[in-house]
Short mmCIF file of C-alpha atoms and ligand atoms in Angstrom, two decimals:
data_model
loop_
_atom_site.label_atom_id
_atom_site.label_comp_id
_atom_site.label_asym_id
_atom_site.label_seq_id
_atom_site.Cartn_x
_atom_site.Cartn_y
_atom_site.Cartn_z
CA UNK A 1 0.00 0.00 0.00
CA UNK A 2 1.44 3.07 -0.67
CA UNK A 3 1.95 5.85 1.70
CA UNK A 4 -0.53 8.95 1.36
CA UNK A 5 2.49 11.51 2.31
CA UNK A 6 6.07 11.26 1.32
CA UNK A 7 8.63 14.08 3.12
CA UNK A 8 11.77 15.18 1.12
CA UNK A 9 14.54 17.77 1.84
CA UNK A 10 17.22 19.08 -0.74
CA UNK A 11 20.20 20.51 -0.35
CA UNK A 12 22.40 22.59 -3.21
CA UNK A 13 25.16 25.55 -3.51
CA UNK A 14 26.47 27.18 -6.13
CA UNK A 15 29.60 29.69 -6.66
CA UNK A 16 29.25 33.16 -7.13
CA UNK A 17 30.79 34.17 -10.93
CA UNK A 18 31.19 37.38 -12.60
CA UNK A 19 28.90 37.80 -16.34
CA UNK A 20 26.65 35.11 -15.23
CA UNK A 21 22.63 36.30 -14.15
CA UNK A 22 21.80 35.59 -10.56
CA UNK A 23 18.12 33.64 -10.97
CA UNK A 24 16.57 32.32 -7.55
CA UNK A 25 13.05 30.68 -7.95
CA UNK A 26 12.73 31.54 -10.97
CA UNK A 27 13.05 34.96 -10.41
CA UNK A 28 16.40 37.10 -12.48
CA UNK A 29 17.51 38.73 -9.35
CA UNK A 30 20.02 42.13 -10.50
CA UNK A 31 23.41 41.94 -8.64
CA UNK A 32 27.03 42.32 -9.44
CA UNK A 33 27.77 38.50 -9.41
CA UNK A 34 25.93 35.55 -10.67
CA UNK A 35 26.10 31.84 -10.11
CA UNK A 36 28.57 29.10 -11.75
CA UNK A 37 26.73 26.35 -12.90
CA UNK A 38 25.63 23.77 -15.88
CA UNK A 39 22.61 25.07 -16.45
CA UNK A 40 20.94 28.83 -14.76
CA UNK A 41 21.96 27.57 -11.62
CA UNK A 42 19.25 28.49 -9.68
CA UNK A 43 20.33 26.89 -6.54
CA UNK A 44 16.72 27.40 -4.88
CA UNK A 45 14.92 25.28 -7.57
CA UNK A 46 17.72 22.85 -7.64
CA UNK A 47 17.20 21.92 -3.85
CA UNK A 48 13.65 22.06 -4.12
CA UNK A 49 13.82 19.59 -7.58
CA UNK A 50 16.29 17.76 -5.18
CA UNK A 51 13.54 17.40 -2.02
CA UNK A 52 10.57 16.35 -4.57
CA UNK A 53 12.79 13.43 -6.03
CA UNK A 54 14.72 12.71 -2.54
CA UNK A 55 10.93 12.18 -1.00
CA UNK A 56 9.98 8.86 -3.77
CA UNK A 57 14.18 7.90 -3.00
CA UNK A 58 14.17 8.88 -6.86
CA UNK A 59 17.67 9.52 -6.78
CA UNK A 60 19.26 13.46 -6.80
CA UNK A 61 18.94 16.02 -10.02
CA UNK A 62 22.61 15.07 -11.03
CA UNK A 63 20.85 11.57 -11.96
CA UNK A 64 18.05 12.85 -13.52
CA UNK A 65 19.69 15.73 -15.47
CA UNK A 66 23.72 14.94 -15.55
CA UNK A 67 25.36 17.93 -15.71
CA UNK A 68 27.36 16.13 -17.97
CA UNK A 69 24.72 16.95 -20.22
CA UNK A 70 24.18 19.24 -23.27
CA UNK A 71 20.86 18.87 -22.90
CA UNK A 72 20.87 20.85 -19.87
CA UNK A 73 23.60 23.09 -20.68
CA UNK A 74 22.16 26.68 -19.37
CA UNK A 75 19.05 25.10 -18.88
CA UNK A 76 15.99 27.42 -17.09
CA UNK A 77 15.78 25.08 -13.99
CA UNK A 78 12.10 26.07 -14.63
CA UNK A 79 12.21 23.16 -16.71
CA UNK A 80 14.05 21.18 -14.29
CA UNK A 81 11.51 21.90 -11.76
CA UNK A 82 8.63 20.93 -14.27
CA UNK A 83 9.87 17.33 -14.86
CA UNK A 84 10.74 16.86 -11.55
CA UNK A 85 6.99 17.48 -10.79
CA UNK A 86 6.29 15.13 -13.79
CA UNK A 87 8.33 12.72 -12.26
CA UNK A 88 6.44 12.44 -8.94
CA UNK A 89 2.78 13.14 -10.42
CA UNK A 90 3.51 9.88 -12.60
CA UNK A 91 3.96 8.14 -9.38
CA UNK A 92 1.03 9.04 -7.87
CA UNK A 93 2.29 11.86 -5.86
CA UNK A 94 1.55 15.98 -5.85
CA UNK A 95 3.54 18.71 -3.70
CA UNK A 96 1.14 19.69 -0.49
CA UNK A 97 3.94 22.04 0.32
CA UNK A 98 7.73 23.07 -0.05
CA UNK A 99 9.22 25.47 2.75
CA UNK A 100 12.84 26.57 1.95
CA UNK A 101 15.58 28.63 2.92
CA UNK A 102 18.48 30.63 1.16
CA UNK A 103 21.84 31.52 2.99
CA UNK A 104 23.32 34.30 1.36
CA UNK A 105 24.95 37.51 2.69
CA UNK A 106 23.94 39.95 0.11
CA UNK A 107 21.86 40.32 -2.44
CA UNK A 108 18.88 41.46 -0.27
CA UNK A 109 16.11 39.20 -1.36
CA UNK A 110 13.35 39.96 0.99
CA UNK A 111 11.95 42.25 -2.14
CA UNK A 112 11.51 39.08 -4.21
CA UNK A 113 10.56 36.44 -2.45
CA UNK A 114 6.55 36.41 -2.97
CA UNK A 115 8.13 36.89 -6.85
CA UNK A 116 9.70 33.72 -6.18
CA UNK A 117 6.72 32.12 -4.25
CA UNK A 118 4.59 33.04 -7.55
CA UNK A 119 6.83 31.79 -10.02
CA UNK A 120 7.43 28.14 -7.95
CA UNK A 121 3.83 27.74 -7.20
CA UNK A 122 3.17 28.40 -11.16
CA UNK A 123 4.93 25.84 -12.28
CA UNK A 124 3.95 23.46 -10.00
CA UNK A 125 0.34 24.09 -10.73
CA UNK A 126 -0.87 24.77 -6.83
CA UNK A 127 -1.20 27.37 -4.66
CA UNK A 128 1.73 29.89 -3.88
CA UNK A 129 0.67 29.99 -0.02
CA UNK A 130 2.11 26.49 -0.29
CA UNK A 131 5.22 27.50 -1.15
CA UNK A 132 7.65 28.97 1.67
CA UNK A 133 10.96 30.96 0.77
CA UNK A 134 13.08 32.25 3.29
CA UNK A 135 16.66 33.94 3.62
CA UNK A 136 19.02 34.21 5.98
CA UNK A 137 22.72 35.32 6.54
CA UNK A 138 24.77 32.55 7.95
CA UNK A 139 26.39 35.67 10.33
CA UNK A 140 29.51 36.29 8.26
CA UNK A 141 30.75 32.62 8.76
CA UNK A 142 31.80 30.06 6.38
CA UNK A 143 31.85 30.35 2.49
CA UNK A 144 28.42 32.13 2.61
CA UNK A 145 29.81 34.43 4.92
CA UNK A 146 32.46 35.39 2.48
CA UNK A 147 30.69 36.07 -0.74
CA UNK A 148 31.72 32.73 -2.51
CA UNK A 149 28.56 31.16 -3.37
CA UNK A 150 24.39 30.61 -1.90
CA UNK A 151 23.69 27.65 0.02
CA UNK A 152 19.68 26.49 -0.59
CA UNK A 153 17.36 24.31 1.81
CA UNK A 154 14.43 22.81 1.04
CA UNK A 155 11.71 20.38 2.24
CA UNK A 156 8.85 19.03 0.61
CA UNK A 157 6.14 17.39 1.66
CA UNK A 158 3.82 15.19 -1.38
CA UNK A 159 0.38 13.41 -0.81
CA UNK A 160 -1.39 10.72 -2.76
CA UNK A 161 -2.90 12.33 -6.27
CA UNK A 162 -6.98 12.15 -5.51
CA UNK A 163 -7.61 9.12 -6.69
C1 SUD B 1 21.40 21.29 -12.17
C2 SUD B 1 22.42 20.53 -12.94
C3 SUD B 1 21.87 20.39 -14.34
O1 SUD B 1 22.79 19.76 -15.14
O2 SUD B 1 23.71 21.17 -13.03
P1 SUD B 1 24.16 22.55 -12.32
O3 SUD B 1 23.46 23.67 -13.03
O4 SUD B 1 23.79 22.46 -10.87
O5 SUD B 1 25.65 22.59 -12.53
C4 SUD B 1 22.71 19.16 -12.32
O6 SUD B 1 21.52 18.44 -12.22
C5 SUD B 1 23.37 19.33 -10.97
O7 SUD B 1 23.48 18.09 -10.35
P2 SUD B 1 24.19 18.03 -8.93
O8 SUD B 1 23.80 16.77 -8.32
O9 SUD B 1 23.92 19.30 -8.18
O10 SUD B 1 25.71 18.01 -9.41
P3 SUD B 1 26.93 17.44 -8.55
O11 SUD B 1 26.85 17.90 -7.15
O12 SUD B 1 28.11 17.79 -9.37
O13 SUD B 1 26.73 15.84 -8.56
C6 SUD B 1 26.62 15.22 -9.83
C7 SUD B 1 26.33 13.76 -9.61
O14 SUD B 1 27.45 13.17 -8.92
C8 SUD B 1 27.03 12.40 -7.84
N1 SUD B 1 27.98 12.58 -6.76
C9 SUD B 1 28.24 13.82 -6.28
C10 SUD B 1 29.16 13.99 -5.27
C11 SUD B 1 29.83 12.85 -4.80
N2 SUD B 1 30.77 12.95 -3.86
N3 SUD B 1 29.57 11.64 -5.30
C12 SUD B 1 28.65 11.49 -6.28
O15 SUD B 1 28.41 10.35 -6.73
C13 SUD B 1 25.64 12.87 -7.46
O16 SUD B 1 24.84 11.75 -7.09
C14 SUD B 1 25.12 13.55 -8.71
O17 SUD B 1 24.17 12.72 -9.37
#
């Protein structure tokens, strides 16, 4: 019998780069530096794409889209996000809700985040008051604390598709 709620959580960073865009949850944030990465390298929708397939034990997004792969060379992790949520409605499953945190010093993001909210809950195809975003400074400490990169968060909670 299968279980009427799976719980995932996600975890990615990415590396703060010069002529790259900065996009968090789907949102083209402006700042000085954006991040390194295969595709957009959204880091937000990366843990959250990472939390949906973590909760079915699906594997991580590096299985599912290899950044090895031109296929998802600069990809809009829209996209990523969209067949990840394939993925998990084919089992049975949809998202009840995602909460999720971003650790980065600076850019302020307090501005965009119900931009963000929006954006997720569109292309998930539910409500945005399902979908938490939060950000926090990690105090000056660590690799977040310097500048390098963002560090994203995320869990996920999925029920059984109305049968
Ligand atoms: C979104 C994508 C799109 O191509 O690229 P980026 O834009 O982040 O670069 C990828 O899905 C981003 O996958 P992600 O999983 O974050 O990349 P990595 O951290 O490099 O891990 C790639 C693959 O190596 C595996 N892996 C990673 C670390 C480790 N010590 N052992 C491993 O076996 C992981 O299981 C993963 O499947």
């Amino acid at each position: 019998m299968k279980q009427d709620y799976r719980i995932g959580f996600g975890f990615d960073v990415h590396r703060f780069s010069r002529d790259r865009l900065l996009v968090l949850g789907g949102v083209v944030i402006p700042y000085e530096f954006g991040l390194d990465g295969h595709s957009d390298a959204d880091v937000l929708l990366h843990a959250i794409c990472d939390a949906m397939l973590g909760a079915l034990a699906l594997g991580d997004i590096g299985k599912h889209f290899p950044n090895t792969s031109q296929e998802f060379k600069n990809i809009d992790s829209k996209i990523l996000l969209a067949k990840s949520n394939d993925l998990i409605n084919g089992k049975g499953y949809i998202v009840n809700n995602i909460d999720s945190t971003l650790v980065l010093e600076l850019p302020r993001l307090s501005p965009y985040i119900s931009l963000m909210q929006n954006e997720i809950a569109s292309v998930l195809k539910i409500e945005p008051d399902r979908i938490s975003v939060k950000a926090t400074t990690s105090e000056r400490l660590g690799f977040t604390g310097r500048k390098e990169g963002i560090a994203a968060f995320a869990t996920v909670l999925l029920t059984r598709k109305e049968s």
